[in-house]
Amino acid sequence: MDLQDQLKNLFPDHEMAPEEAIEKEAHELYVQKEPMICKFEKRKGKATTIIEGYEGTDEDFKILAKEIKTKLSVGGTFKDDSIIIQGDYRDKIMTILKDKGFKVKRVGG
């Protein structure tokens, strides 16, 4: 006896409602006029790429961080209004952001 049969035995008058499709809305990121800063730093001897200067909400910046990390297949974090990506990926990150409509400024080296 599966779960549906057990529920029918417990509640014989209950009718199953058709499942409603949940529509997922595409989240639009805020595209700013000022350029974002993409810079390279060494932290504890390891190369890191830091993206700063986003003027939108923190939630949008976190979504952007997750997208970048998944596209590059690298680790990283969102901390103190900046995205920290493990490794030197300035060129790839800049092309990803430009494709999304952001202005990006390369700082350092």
C-alpha positions as MATLAB code, in Angstrom:
seq = 'MDLQDQLKNLFPDHEMAPEEAIEKEAHELYVQKEPMICKFEKRKGKATTIIEGYEGTDEDFKILAKEIKTKLSVGGTFKDDSIIIQGDYRDKIMTILKDKGFKVKRVGG';
ca = [
       0.000    0.000    0.000;
       1.581    3.272   -1.058;
       1.146    6.688    0.506;
      -1.714    7.763   -1.788;
      -3.764    4.684   -0.867;
      -3.163    5.271    2.842;
      -4.288    8.890    2.528;
      -7.459    7.783    0.676;
      -8.242    5.366    3.524;
      -7.753    8.072    6.150;
      -9.605   10.807    4.246;
     -12.150    9.203    1.884;
     -13.948   12.498    1.075;
     -10.803   14.369    0.098;
     -10.214   14.984   -3.603;
      -6.730   15.517   -4.950;
      -6.182   18.971   -6.419;
      -4.356   19.166   -9.731;
      -0.745   20.202   -9.345;
      -0.155   23.816  -10.232;
       2.876   24.709  -12.269;
       5.060   27.183  -10.437;
       6.374   29.806  -12.800;
       9.899   30.946  -12.146;
      10.522   34.528  -13.150;
      13.894   35.430  -14.598;
      15.631   37.792  -12.215;
      16.837   40.994  -13.857;
      20.142   42.312  -12.570;
      20.548   46.045  -12.079;
      22.994   47.327  -14.723;
      24.761   50.431  -13.502;
      26.373   53.274  -15.404;
      29.578   53.373  -13.361;
      32.167   50.686  -14.196;
      32.807   47.791  -11.846;
      36.418   47.274  -10.766;
      38.099   43.946  -11.523;
      41.483   43.647   -9.829;
      44.126   41.036   -9.081;
      45.640   40.474   -5.636;
      47.758   37.885   -3.934;
      46.413   36.786   -0.583;
      48.506   34.423    1.506;
      50.581   33.659   -1.588;
      47.558   32.670   -3.679;
      46.171   34.542   -6.670;
      42.692   36.050   -6.275;
      40.476   38.151   -8.505;
      38.329   40.760   -6.763;
      35.261   42.445   -8.260;
      34.008   45.605   -6.547;
      31.833   48.621   -7.208;
      28.355   47.156   -7.745;
      25.630   49.656   -6.835;
      22.639   47.290   -6.901;
      21.275   45.203   -4.042;
      23.362   42.628   -2.202;
      21.014   39.894   -3.423;
      21.735   40.784   -7.060;
      25.473   40.829   -6.366;
      25.247   37.374   -4.746;
      23.398   36.035   -7.797;
      26.092   37.517  -10.033;
      28.815   35.932   -7.874;
      27.178   32.525   -8.140;
      26.855   32.839  -11.922;
      30.529   33.744  -12.314;
      31.660   30.913  -10.058;
      29.604   28.315  -11.909;
      30.641   29.514  -15.382;
      34.324   29.444  -14.457;
      34.039   26.328  -12.254;
      36.087   27.926   -9.493;
      35.659   28.676   -5.825;
      34.978   32.068   -4.394;
      32.944   34.082   -1.951;
      30.864   37.220   -1.538;
      32.233   39.328    1.293;
      32.203   43.042    2.241;
      30.460   44.198   -0.969;
      32.982   42.424   -3.189;
      33.245   39.100   -5.001;
      36.448   37.193   -4.348;
      37.282   34.519   -6.946;
      40.122   32.041   -6.468;
      42.700   32.414   -9.245;
      43.527   35.023  -11.871;
      40.455   35.112  -14.136;
      40.270   38.849  -14.884;
      39.945   38.479  -18.656;
      37.254   35.795  -18.504;
      35.296   37.626  -15.801;
      35.447   40.871  -17.758;
      34.019   39.183  -20.879;
      31.228   37.564  -18.832;
      30.294   40.922  -17.271;
      30.481   42.780  -20.596;
      28.154   40.204  -22.168;
      25.663   40.944  -19.403;
      25.861   44.686  -20.170;
      28.125   45.842  -17.338;
      31.019   48.249  -17.750;
      34.210   46.816  -16.285;
      37.490   48.509  -15.462;
      40.687   46.465  -15.113;
      42.901   47.582  -12.227;
      46.490   46.460  -11.649;
      48.901   44.565  -13.888;
];
